[in-house]
Coordinates of C-alpha atoms in Angstrom, one line a residue:
X1 CA 120.7 112.5 66.3
X2 CA 117.7 110.5 65.0
X3 CA 114.6 112.6 64.8
X4 CA 111.4 111.2 66.2
X5 CA 107.9 112.7 65.7
X6 CA 106.0 112.5 69.0
X7 CA 102.3 113.0 68.6
X8 CA 100.7 114.3 71.8
X9 CA 104.2 114.9 73.2
X10 CA 103.1 117.8 75.4
X11 CA 100.7 115.6 77.4
X12 CA 101.3 113.6 80.5
X13 CA 103.0 110.5 79.1
X14 CA 104.2 112.2 75.9
X15 CA 106.1 114.9 77.8
X16 CA 107.9 112.3 79.9
X17 CA 108.7 110.4 76.7
X18 CA 110.2 113.6 75.1
X19 CA 112.4 114.1 78.1
X20 CA 113.6 110.5 78.0
X21 CA 114.2 110.7 74.2
X22 CA 116.4 113.8 74.6
X23 CA 118.3 112.2 77.5
X24 CA 118.9 109.1 75.2
X25 CA 120.3 111.0 72.3
X26 CA 117.2 111.4 70.1
X27 CA 115.8 114.7 68.7
X28 CA 112.1 114.7 69.4
X29 CA 109.7 116.9 67.4
X30 CA 106.4 117.4 69.1
X31 CA 103.0 117.8 67.4
X32 CA 100.3 118.7 69.9
X33 CA 97.1 120.8 69.8
X34 CA 97.6 121.6 73.5
X35 CA 94.0 120.6 74.3
X36 CA 95.3 118.6 77.3
X37 CA 99.0 119.2 76.9
X38 CA 101.3 122.0 78.0
X39 CA 103.9 123.8 76.0
X40 CA 106.1 124.3 79.1
X41 CA 106.3 120.5 79.5
X42 CA 108.6 120.1 76.5
X43 CA 111.4 122.7 77.0
X44 CA 114.2 122.5 74.5
X45 CA 112.1 120.4 72.0
X46 CA 110.6 121.7 68.8
X47 CA 106.9 122.1 69.4
X48 CA 104.4 122.3 66.5
X49 CA 101.0 123.3 67.6
X50 CA 98.5 121.7 65.3
X51 CA 95.9 119.0 64.7
X52 CA 96.7 115.4 63.9
X53 CA 93.7 115.4 61.5
X54 CA 95.3 118.2 59.4
X55 CA 97.0 116.5 56.5
X56 CA 98.8 119.7 55.5
X57 CA 100.4 120.0 58.9
X58 CA 101.6 116.4 58.7
X59 CA 102.9 116.8 55.1
X60 CA 104.9 119.9 56.2
X61 CA 106.4 118.0 59.1
X62 CA 107.4 115.0 57.1
X63 CA 108.8 117.2 54.4
X64 CA 110.9 119.4 56.8
X65 CA 112.3 116.5 58.8
X66 CA 113.8 113.1 58.3
X67 CA 112.0 111.1 61.0
X68 CA 113.3 107.7 62.0
X69 CA 110.0 106.9 63.7
X70 CA 106.7 108.2 65.0
X71 CA 105.4 107.8 68.6
X72 CA 101.7 108.3 68.9
X73 CA 100.3 109.4 72.3
X74 CA 97.5 111.6 71.2
X75 CA 94.0 110.3 72.1
X76 CA 90.9 111.2 74.0
X77 CA 90.9 108.8 76.9
X78 CA 88.1 109.4 79.3
X79 CA 86.0 106.2 79.5
X80 CA 82.9 108.1 80.8
X81 CA 83.1 110.8 78.1
X82 CA 83.6 108.2 75.4
X83 CA 80.2 106.6 76.3
X84 CA 78.3 110.0 76.0
X85 CA 80.3 111.5 73.1
X86 CA 81.4 108.7 70.8
X87 CA 81.8 110.9 67.8
X88 CA 84.6 112.8 69.4
X89 CA 86.4 109.6 70.1
X90 CA 86.1 108.1 66.6
X91 CA 87.2 111.4 65.0
X92 CA 90.2 112.0 67.2
X93 CA 91.3 108.4 68.0
X94 CA 90.5 106.7 64.7
X95 CA 90.1 109.1 61.9
X96 CA 93.0 111.3 62.9
X97 CA 95.2 108.2 63.3
X98 CA 94.2 107.1 59.8
X99 CA 95.4 110.5 58.6
X100 CA 98.8 109.9 60.3
X101 CA 99.3 106.4 59.0
X102 CA 98.5 107.5 55.4
X103 CA 101.0 110.4 55.7
X104 CA 103.6 108.0 57.1
X105 CA 103.2 105.6 54.1
X106 CA 103.2 108.5 51.6
X107 CA 106.4 109.9 53.0
X108 CA 108.2 106.6 53.6
X109 CA 108.3 106.7 57.4
X110 CA 107.7 103.1 58.4
X111 CA 108.2 102.7 62.1
X112 CA 105.4 103.5 64.6
X113 CA 105.1 103.0 68.3
X114 CA 101.4 103.3 69.2
X115 CA 99.9 103.8 72.7
X116 CA 97.0 101.5 73.1
X117 CA 95.1 100.5 76.3
X118 CA 94.0 97.6 78.5
X119 CA 90.5 98.7 77.7
X120 CA 90.6 96.6 74.5
X121 CA 90.2 93.5 76.7
X122 CA 86.9 94.6 78.3
X123 CA 85.9 92.3 81.2
X124 CA 88.6 89.6 81.0
X125 CA 87.6 86.0 81.5
X126 CA 91.1 85.0 82.8
X127 CA 93.6 86.9 84.9
X128 CA 96.3 88.1 84.5
X129 CA 95.6 89.3 81.0
X130 CA 97.8 88.1 78.2
X131 CA 98.2 89.7 74.7
X132 CA 96.3 86.7 73.3
X133 CA 93.3 87.2 75.5
X134 CA 89.9 87.9 73.9
X135 CA 89.5 91.4 72.8
X136 CA 86.0 92.5 73.8
X137 CA 86.1 96.2 74.9
X138 CA 83.0 97.3 76.8
X139 CA 83.4 101.1 76.3
X140 CA 83.8 103.4 73.3
X141 CA 87.3 104.4 74.2
X142 CA 88.5 100.8 74.1
X143 CA 86.7 100.1 70.8
X144 CA 88.4 103.1 69.2
X145 CA 91.9 101.8 70.3
X146 CA 91.1 98.3 69.0
X147 CA 90.0 99.8 65.7
X148 CA 93.4 101.5 65.3
X149 CA 95.1 98.2 66.2
X150 CA 93.2 96.6 63.3
X151 CA 94.1 99.5 61.0
X152 CA 97.8 99.1 61.7
X153 CA 97.7 95.4 60.9
X154 CA 96.0 96.1 57.6
X155 CA 98.5 98.8 56.7
X156 CA 101.4 96.7 57.7
X157 CA 100.1 94.0 55.3
X158 CA 99.6 96.4 52.4
X159 CA 102.6 98.7 52.9
X160 CA 106.1 98.9 54.3
X161 CA 105.0 99.7 57.8
X162 CA 106.2 98.1 61.1
X163 CA 104.6 99.0 64.4
X164 CA 104.7 98.2 68.1
X165 CA 101.4 98.4 70.0
X166 CA 101.8 99.0 73.7
X167 CA 98.7 98.3 75.7
X168 CA 98.9 100.4 78.9
X169 CA 97.3 99.4 82.0
X170 CA 97.0 102.4 84.5
X171 CA 99.8 105.0 84.1
X172 CA 100.7 106.6 87.4
X173 CA 103.5 108.6 89.1
X174 CA 105.7 111.5 87.9
X175 CA 109.3 112.0 86.9
X176 CA 111.5 111.0 89.8
X177 CA 113.4 114.3 89.4
X178 CA 110.2 116.3 90.1
X179 CA 110.5 118.1 86.8
X180 CA 107.3 116.7 85.3
X181 CA 104.1 115.2 86.4
X182 CA 100.4 114.7 85.7
X183 CA 98.2 117.8 85.2
X184 CA 94.9 117.5 83.4
X185 CA 92.2 120.1 83.4
X186 CA 89.9 118.7 84.7
X187 CA 91.8 116.0 86.4
X188 CA 90.1 112.6 85.9
X189 CA 92.7 110.1 87.1
X190 CA 92.4 108.5 90.5
X191 CA 95.8 109.0 92.0
X192 CA 96.2 112.8 91.3
X193 CA 92.6 113.4 92.3
X194 CA 93.2 111.8 95.7
X195 CA 96.5 113.7 96.0
X196 CA 94.6 116.9 95.4
X197 CA 92.4 116.0 98.3
X198 CA 95.5 115.5 100.4
X199 CA 96.9 118.9 99.3
X200 CA 93.7 120.7 100.0
X201 CA 92.8 121.5 96.4
X202 CA 89.7 119.3 96.7
X203 CA 87.4 118.6 99.6
X204 CA 86.8 115.0 98.8
X205 CA 87.3 112.2 96.3
X206 CA 84.6 109.9 94.9
X207 CA 84.7 106.1 94.8
X208 CA 82.7 105.0 91.8
X209 CA 81.2 101.6 92.9
X210 CA 81.7 99.6 96.0
X211 CA 79.9 96.4 94.9
X212 CA 82.3 95.0 92.4
X213 CA 83.3 91.3 92.8
X214 CA 86.6 92.2 94.4
X215 CA 87.9 91.7 97.9
X216 CA 86.8 95.2 99.1
X217 CA 84.1 95.9 96.5
X218 CA 86.1 98.6 94.6
X219 CA 87.7 98.3 91.2
X220 CA 91.2 96.8 91.0
X221 CA 93.7 98.2 88.5
X222 CA 97.3 97.4 87.6
X223 CA 99.3 100.6 88.0
X224 CA 102.6 101.2 86.0
X225 CA 104.9 104.1 86.6
X226 CA 105.1 106.7 83.8
X227 CA 108.9 106.4 83.8
X228 CA 108.7 102.6 83.2
X229 CA 106.1 103.2 80.5
X230 CA 108.5 105.5 78.6
X231 CA 111.4 103.1 79.1
X232 CA 109.3 100.4 77.3
X233 CA 108.6 102.8 74.5
X234 CA 112.3 103.5 74.1
X235 CA 113.0 99.7 74.0
X236 CA 110.3 99.3 71.4
X237 CA 111.7 102.1 69.3
X238 CA 115.2 100.5 69.3
X239 CA 113.7 97.1 68.5
X240 CA 112.0 98.5 65.4
X241 CA 115.2 100.2 64.4
X242 CA 116.9 96.8 64.6
X243 CA 114.5 95.6 61.9
X244 CA 112.1 93.6 64.2
X245 CA 108.6 92.7 63.0
X246 CA 105.5 94.3 64.3
X247 CA 104.4 93.3 67.8
X248 CA 101.9 93.9 70.6
X249 CA 102.9 94.1 74.3
X250 CA 101.1 94.6 77.6
X251 CA 102.6 97.1 80.0
X252 CA 101.7 96.6 83.6
X253 CA 103.2 95.4 86.9
X254 CA 101.2 92.3 87.3
X255 CA 100.1 93.6 90.8
X256 CA 96.6 94.9 91.2
X257 CA 95.5 97.5 93.7
X258 CA 91.9 98.5 94.5
X259 CA 90.6 102.0 94.7
X260 CA 90.4 101.7 98.5
X261 CA 94.0 100.5 98.7
X262 CA 95.1 103.5 96.7
X263 CA 93.3 105.8 99.1
X264 CA 95.0 104.1 102.0
X265 CA 98.4 104.4 100.3
X266 CA 97.9 108.1 99.7
X267 CA 97.1 108.6 103.4
X268 CA 100.2 106.6 104.3
X269 CA 102.6 108.4 102.0
X270 CA 101.3 111.9 102.6
X271 CA 100.4 111.6 106.2
X272 CA 97.3 113.6 105.5
X273 CA 93.5 113.2 105.8
X274 CA 91.7 112.1 102.6
X275 CA 87.9 112.4 102.6
X276 CA 86.1 110.0 100.2
X277 CA 82.5 109.7 99.2
X278 CA 81.1 106.4 97.9
X279 CA 78.9 106.5 94.8
X280 CA 77.4 104.3 92.1
X281 CA 79.4 102.6 89.4
X282 CA 80.4 104.4 86.2
X283 CA 79.3 102.9 82.9
X284 CA 82.1 101.0 81.1
X285 CA 84.4 100.2 84.1
X286 CA 85.6 96.6 84.3
X287 CA 85.9 95.2 87.8
X288 CA 89.5 94.0 87.5
X289 CA 92.3 94.6 85.0
X290 CA 95.6 92.8 85.7
X291 CA 98.4 92.5 83.2
X292 CA 100.7 89.7 82.2
X293 CA 103.7 91.6 80.9
X294 CA 106.1 88.7 80.6
X295 CA 106.2 89.1 76.8
X296 CA 107.5 92.7 77.1
X297 CA 110.1 91.5 79.6
X298 CA 111.2 88.7 77.4
X299 CA 111.3 90.4 74.0
X300 CA 111.9 94.0 74.9
X301 CA 114.1 93.4 77.9
X302 CA 111.7 95.6 79.9
X303 CA 112.4 95.7 83.7
X304 CA 110.1 98.2 85.5
X305 CA 112.1 100.2 88.0
X306 CA 109.4 101.7 90.1
X307 CA 106.9 98.9 90.6
X308 CA 105.6 99.7 94.1
X309 CA 102.4 101.7 94.7
X310 CA 104.1 103.8 97.3
X311 CA 106.9 104.8 94.9
X312 CA 104.4 105.9 92.3
X313 CA 102.4 107.9 94.8
X314 CA 105.5 109.4 96.4
X315 CA 106.7 110.7 93.0
X316 CA 103.3 112.0 92.2
X317 CA 102.9 113.6 95.6
X318 CA 106.3 115.3 95.2
X319 CA 105.1 116.8 92.0
X320 CA 101.7 117.9 93.4
X321 CA 103.4 119.3 96.5
X322 CA 106.0 121.3 94.5
X323 CA 103.3 122.8 92.3
X324 CA 101.2 123.8 95.3
X325 CA 103.9 125.1 97.6
X326 CA 106.7 126.3 95.4
X327 CA 104.8 128.0 92.6
X328 CA 102.9 130.6 94.6
X329 CA 100.9 128.4 96.9
X330 CA 102.9 128.6 100.1
X331 CA 100.0 130.1 102.0
X332 CA 98.1 126.8 101.7
X333 CA 97.9 125.0 105.0
X334 CA 99.0 121.8 103.2
X335 CA 102.4 123.3 102.7
X336 CA 103.1 123.6 106.5
X337 CA 106.0 121.5 107.7

């Protein structure tokens, strides 16, 4: 079994990746500081609790294991926070990744799958967005991810390093089995926040901006199921193992949904009331992000399995409902049949 080091593997997307790797015959080893991850999300996998910025921890891991590749999911990712605390984002997203890449080079591990973001595009001029579109991020989070992309190009030129950069659009959903889902403290992502209103955990959700140049005035995003994201990572890993060159791919469905449409979909799927409050825009939010993922389909053979918004929300709702009603929350009125 090939060992794979999964940085941030106890988090939302990382834990789904660890599960898929194990199901696919790999032996994932997780490095996570558990600041946003959960140890119980990676049962059966080796979990090392530590900091990506600690070179001694990385040296120990690379000495004790023969990693075939590294997958890097660990990043601070809140757009609003990145604009008020940029130092945190440059330390964690850029400096810590430099520490990782230098350790990989020193220990002869030359395959990296890196989680990037659609935020590197900023406010796109043309839609849908292609990998060759202009890179002009409008928030600190996007700028830190773009800085790492440049770092990887330079290291690949100077050293025996090959990488795949995967630019996510909006990750959504939960494992179809119900075993894993999204749980941030505090929760900042739109779909789980609205589902928490549906389940009774929150009184209301907030719509940040209703005056964008979109059909209903709310932001439009391209949502991609977490299972499909992980499938793309697995394909990218296998492509690198076949000796392919470094590459960059968008991961999205090519279908955009507005915030208001997501609210309506949650109401439709759950059959529950969802109260929303309209508020001002947040700094750093583009009006529309819509992916052209044809390159990933052509070169990776990526075929998203759960592309409908209702499927993503159904899986996420099953996870939210099970946590609320099975794990000690049966008294909640939302659990009534």
